[in-house]
CSV table of C-alpha atoms and ligand atoms in Angstrom, one decimal:
chain,number,residue,atom,x,y,z
A,1,MET,CA,67.4,58.5,38.6
A,2,GLU,CA,69.9,61.2,37.6
A,3,GLN,CA,68.5,64.6,37.0
A,4,PRO,CA,67.5,65.3,33.4
A,5,ILE,CA,70.2,67.1,31.3
A,6,LEU,CA,67.4,69.3,29.9
A,7,SER,CA,64.1,70.1,31.5
A,8,VAL,CA,61.5,72.1,29.6
A,9,GLN,CA,59.0,73.5,32.0
A,10,ALA,CA,55.7,75.0,30.6
A,11,VAL,CA,57.6,76.9,28.0
A,12,GLY,CA,55.7,79.3,25.8
A,13,PHE,CA,56.8,81.7,23.0
A,14,LYS,CA,54.9,84.6,21.7
A,15,ALA,CA,55.9,86.9,18.8
A,16,GLY,CA,53.8,90.0,19.1
A,17,GLN,CA,50.2,88.7,19.5
A,18,GLU,CA,51.0,85.4,17.9
A,19,THR,CA,51.4,82.3,20.1
A,20,ILE,CA,54.1,80.1,18.5
A,21,LEU,CA,54.7,77.7,21.4
A,22,GLU,CA,52.3,77.0,24.2
A,23,ASN,CA,52.8,75.1,27.5
A,24,ILE,CA,55.6,72.7,26.3
A,25,SER,CA,57.0,70.5,29.0
A,26,PHE,CA,59.3,67.5,28.7
A,27,ASP,CA,62.6,66.2,30.1
A,28,VAL,CA,65.6,64.8,28.3
A,29,GLU,CA,67.9,62.4,30.0
A,30,LYS,CA,71.7,62.5,29.3
A,31,GLY,CA,72.6,60.3,26.4
A,32,GLU,CA,69.1,60.2,24.9
A,33,ILE,CA,68.4,60.7,21.2
A,34,VAL,CA,65.1,62.5,20.9
A,35,THR,CA,63.5,63.0,17.5
A,36,ILE,CA,61.2,66.0,17.0
A,37,THR,CA,58.7,66.1,14.2
A,38,GLY,CA,55.4,67.8,13.2
A,39,PRO,CA,53.9,69.9,10.4
A,40,SER,CA,55.6,72.9,8.8
A,41,GLY,CA,55.1,76.0,10.8
A,42,SER,CA,54.2,74.1,14.0
A,43,GLY,CA,57.0,75.6,16.0
A,44,LYS,CA,59.8,73.0,15.9
A,45,SER,CA,62.6,75.3,15.0
A,46,THR,CA,61.4,77.9,17.5
A,47,LEU,CA,61.6,75.2,20.2
A,48,LEU,CA,65.1,74.2,19.2
A,49,LYS,CA,66.2,77.9,19.2
A,50,VAL,CA,64.8,78.3,22.7
A,51,LEU,CA,66.7,75.2,23.8
A,52,GLY,CA,69.8,76.5,22.2
A,53,SER,CA,69.4,79.8,24.0
A,54,LEU,CA,69.3,81.7,20.7
A,55,ILE,CA,65.9,83.1,21.8
A,56,SER,CA,64.3,83.3,25.2
A,57,PRO,CA,60.9,81.8,26.0
A,58,THR,CA,58.2,84.3,26.9
A,59,LYS,CA,56.8,81.9,29.4
A,60,GLY,CA,58.1,79.0,31.5
A,61,GLU,CA,61.7,78.0,31.8
A,62,ILE,CA,64.4,75.6,30.8
A,63,LEU,CA,66.7,73.9,33.2
A,64,PHE,CA,70.1,72.6,32.1
A,65,LYS,CA,71.3,70.1,34.6
A,66,GLY,CA,68.9,71.5,37.1
A,67,GLN,CA,69.9,75.1,36.6
A,68,SER,CA,67.7,77.7,34.9
A,69,LEU,CA,69.0,79.0,31.5
A,70,ASP,CA,68.6,82.5,32.8
A,71,LYS,CA,71.5,81.8,35.2
A,72,ASN,CA,73.8,80.3,32.5
A,73,ASP,CA,76.1,82.5,30.6
A,74,PRO,CA,74.8,82.2,27.0
A,75,LEU,CA,78.2,81.9,25.4
A,76,GLU,CA,79.3,79.2,27.8
A,77,TYR,CA,76.0,77.5,27.4
A,78,ARG,CA,76.3,77.4,23.6
A,79,LYS,CA,79.6,75.6,23.9
A,80,LYS,CA,77.8,72.9,25.8
A,81,VAL,CA,74.5,72.9,23.9
A,82,SER,CA,75.3,73.3,20.3
A,83,TYR,CA,72.6,74.3,17.8
A,84,PHE,CA,73.1,73.2,14.3
A,85,PHE,CA,70.8,74.3,11.5
A,86,GLN,CA,70.1,73.2,8.0
A,87,ASN,CA,72.5,74.7,5.4
A,88,ALA,CA,74.8,76.0,8.0
A,89,ALA,CA,77.0,78.6,6.4
A,90,LEU,CA,80.7,78.1,5.9
A,91,PHE,CA,82.9,81.1,5.5
A,92,ASP,CA,83.9,81.7,1.9
A,93,GLN,CA,87.5,80.6,2.2
A,94,THR,CA,89.1,77.2,2.7
A,95,VAL,CA,88.0,74.1,4.6
A,96,LYS,CA,91.0,74.7,6.8
A,97,ASP,CA,89.9,78.3,7.6
A,98,ASN,CA,86.6,76.9,8.7
A,99,LEU,CA,87.9,74.0,10.8
A,100,THR,CA,90.7,75.9,12.6
A,101,PHE,CA,88.1,78.6,13.6
A,102,PRO,CA,86.9,76.7,16.7
A,103,TYR,CA,90.5,76.7,17.9
A,104,GLU,CA,91.0,80.3,17.2
A,105,ILE,CA,88.1,81.5,19.2
A,106,ARG,CA,89.4,79.4,22.1
A,107,ASN,CA,93.0,80.7,21.7
A,108,GLN,CA,94.2,77.2,21.0
A,109,ASP,CA,96.6,75.8,18.4
A,110,PRO,CA,94.7,73.8,15.8
A,111,GLU,CA,95.1,70.1,16.0
A,112,GLU,CA,95.6,69.3,12.4
A,113,GLN,CA,95.7,65.5,12.8
A,114,ARG,CA,92.5,65.5,14.8
A,115,ILE,CA,90.8,67.7,12.1
A,116,LYS,CA,91.9,65.3,9.4
A,117,ASP,CA,90.7,62.3,11.4
A,118,TYR,CA,87.3,64.0,11.5
A,119,LEU,CA,87.4,64.6,7.7
A,120,LYS,CA,87.9,60.8,7.4
A,121,LYS,CA,85.0,60.1,9.7
A,122,VAL,CA,82.7,62.1,7.4
A,123,LYS,CA,84.2,60.3,4.4
A,124,LEU,CA,86.2,63.2,3.0
A,125,PRO,CA,89.8,62.7,1.9
A,126,GLU,CA,92.5,64.6,3.9
A,127,THR,CA,93.3,66.6,0.8
A,128,TYR,CA,90.0,68.4,1.3
A,129,TYR,CA,91.7,70.3,4.2
A,130,GLU,CA,93.2,72.8,1.7
A,131,LYS,CA,90.2,72.9,-0.6
A,132,ALA,CA,88.2,76.1,-1.3
A,133,VAL,CA,84.7,76.1,0.2
A,134,THR,CA,83.3,77.2,-3.2
A,135,GLU,CA,84.4,73.9,-4.7
A,136,LEU,CA,82.4,71.8,-2.3
A,137,SER,CA,79.0,70.2,-3.0
A,138,GLY,CA,76.1,70.9,-0.7
A,139,GLY,CA,76.5,67.6,1.1
A,140,GLU,CA,80.2,68.1,1.5
A,141,LYS,CA,79.6,71.6,3.0
A,142,GLN,CA,77.1,70.2,5.4
A,143,ARG,CA,79.6,67.5,6.5
A,144,ILE,CA,82.3,70.2,7.0
A,145,ALA,CA,79.9,72.3,9.0
A,146,LEU,CA,79.1,69.4,11.2
A,147,VAL,CA,82.8,68.7,11.8
A,148,ARG,CA,83.2,72.4,12.7
A,149,ASN,CA,80.5,71.9,15.4
A,150,LEU,CA,82.0,68.7,16.7
A,151,LEU,CA,85.7,69.4,17.1
A,152,PHE,CA,85.0,70.6,20.6
A,153,GLN,CA,82.3,68.2,21.6
A,154,PRO,CA,79.2,69.7,23.0
A,155,GLU,CA,77.2,67.8,25.7
A,156,VAL,CA,73.9,68.3,23.7
A,157,LEU,CA,73.6,68.6,20.0
A,158,LEU,CA,70.5,70.3,18.6
A,159,LEU,CA,70.0,69.4,15.0
A,160,ASP,CA,67.5,71.2,12.9
A,161,GLU,CA,66.7,69.2,9.7
A,162,VAL,CA,70.4,68.8,9.0
A,163,THR,CA,69.9,65.9,6.6
A,164,SER,CA,66.8,67.1,4.8
A,165,SER,CA,68.5,68.3,1.7
A,166,LEU,CA,71.0,65.4,1.5
A,167,ASP,CA,71.0,62.2,-0.5
A,168,THR,CA,70.8,58.8,1.1
A,169,GLU,CA,74.6,58.4,1.2
A,170,ASN,CA,75.2,61.7,2.9
A,171,LYS,CA,72.4,61.0,5.3
A,172,ARG,CA,73.9,57.7,6.2
A,173,ILE,CA,77.4,59.3,6.8
A,174,ILE,CA,75.9,61.9,9.2
A,175,HIS,CA,73.7,59.4,11.0
A,176,THR,CA,76.7,57.1,11.6
A,177,LEU,CA,78.7,60.0,13.0
A,178,ILE,CA,75.9,61.1,15.3
A,179,LYS,CA,75.3,57.5,16.5
A,180,GLU,CA,79.0,57.0,17.1
A,181,LEU,CA,79.2,60.2,19.2
A,182,ASN,CA,76.2,59.3,21.1
A,183,GLN,CA,77.5,55.8,21.9
A,184,GLN,CA,81.1,56.8,22.6
A,185,SER,CA,80.8,60.1,24.3
A,186,ASP,CA,77.2,59.9,25.6
A,187,ILE,CA,76.3,63.1,23.7
A,188,THR,CA,72.6,63.9,24.0
A,189,VAL,CA,70.9,64.6,20.7
A,190,LEU,CA,67.6,66.4,19.8
A,191,MET,CA,66.9,66.3,16.1
A,192,ILE,CA,64.1,67.7,14.0
A,193,THR,CA,63.2,65.6,11.0
A,194,HIS,CA,60.4,64.9,8.5
A,195,ASP,CA,62.3,61.9,7.2
A,196,GLU,CA,60.3,58.7,7.4
A,197,SER,CA,63.3,56.5,7.8
A,198,GLU,CA,64.7,58.6,10.6
A,199,LEU,CA,61.4,58.6,12.3
A,200,SER,CA,61.0,54.8,12.0
A,201,GLN,CA,64.4,54.3,13.6
A,202,ALA,CA,63.8,56.8,16.4
A,203,ASP,CA,63.8,55.8,20.1
A,204,ARG,CA,61.6,58.6,21.2
A,205,VAL,CA,59.5,60.9,19.1
A,206,ILE,CA,58.1,64.3,20.2
A,207,ARG,CA,55.5,65.8,17.9
A,208,ILE,CA,54.8,69.5,17.8
A,209,ILE,CA,51.4,70.4,16.4
A,210,ASP,CA,50.3,74.0,16.3
A,211,GLY,CA,52.8,75.0,19.0
A,212,ARG,CA,51.8,72.2,21.4
A,213,LEU,CA,53.5,69.0,22.3
A,214,GLU,CA,52.3,65.4,21.7
A,215,GLU,CA,54.6,62.7,22.7
A,216,LYS,CA,54.2,59.3,21.1
A,217,HIS,CA,55.1,56.5,23.4
A,218,ASP,CA,56.1,53.1,22.1
A,219,GLU,CA,53.4,50.5,22.4
B,1,ATP,N1,60.3,85.7,15.5
B,1,ATP,C1,59.2,85.4,14.9
B,1,ATP,N2,58.2,86.3,14.7
B,1,ATP,C2,57.0,86.0,14.2
B,1,ATP,N3,56.7,84.8,13.8
B,1,ATP,C3,57.6,83.8,13.9
B,1,ATP,C4,58.9,84.1,14.5
B,1,ATP,N4,59.5,82.9,14.5
B,1,ATP,C5,58.7,82.0,13.9
B,1,ATP,N5,57.5,82.5,13.6
B,1,ATP,C6,56.4,81.8,13.1
B,1,ATP,O1,56.1,80.8,14.0
B,1,ATP,C7,55.7,79.6,13.3
B,1,ATP,C8,56.6,78.4,13.7
B,1,ATP,O2,57.9,78.6,13.0
B,1,ATP,P1,59.0,77.5,13.1
B,1,ATP,O3,60.1,78.0,12.3
B,1,ATP,O4,59.3,77.2,14.5
B,1,ATP,O5,58.2,76.3,12.4
B,1,ATP,P2,58.8,74.8,12.1
B,1,ATP,O6,57.9,73.8,12.8
B,1,ATP,O7,60.2,74.7,12.3
B,1,ATP,O8,58.4,74.7,10.5
B,1,ATP,P3,59.3,74.0,9.3
B,1,ATP,O9,58.9,72.5,9.4
B,1,ATP,O10,58.6,74.6,8.1
B,1,ATP,O11,60.7,74.3,9.5
B,1,ATP,C9,55.6,80.0,11.9
B,1,ATP,O12,54.3,80.3,11.5
B,1,ATP,C10,56.5,81.2,11.8
B,1,ATP,O13,56.2,82.0,10.7
B,2,MG,MG1,61.9,74.5,11.0
């Protein structure tokens, strides 16, 4: 078997005296969609931030394609493993400003057509390109933020309750896009959710309870 794209090895996280994650171990294979769930405050977001290299574990280690995260340059790593959180903020200008930003930081010319194709993929009309962010609904902002994360495709997408505040239609649009990326580009996805319908459709569910992992295997 190919080596896992992510290997979480006995990871613990302490903030002061408080243990937030304890002895978490699991592997994720390339192309998998893993759903993470568990009670509020159990440590799910902390785990995802550790995986996204936004914070460092206080115990154990994480391997990305067999290499310890300590040895990966965090900026390079975050291009490959992209953390996307609920209510991701857009800058307060236009959709265009937000969607050309990923090109600017890479010193590349924006590909206007590609951006507009992505707008279509998330069911927004091309004319939204020039729209002010202040004129967007919550669900539209969330979709634009997702496009911003996906213009340069990461290898792993870490999604922290990205659909929790959205209605059924917005949820469906985002699920369709994620599934499509997973199938077409073999993007690996780890997603936190409380949503029953997302959980019932999940291939693999990891439950975090009180900072510890319980994996539910299919019968
Ligand atoms: N840096 C920190 N310092 C101290 N406590 C923290 C820190 N980060 C998280 N916590 C605490 O750790 C626990 C787990 O937080 P986390 O955000 O990971 O939970 P969660 O499972 O994502 O919950 P929710 O479902 O409500 O989003 C909480 O009790 C939180 O208050
Ligand atoms: Mg959380």
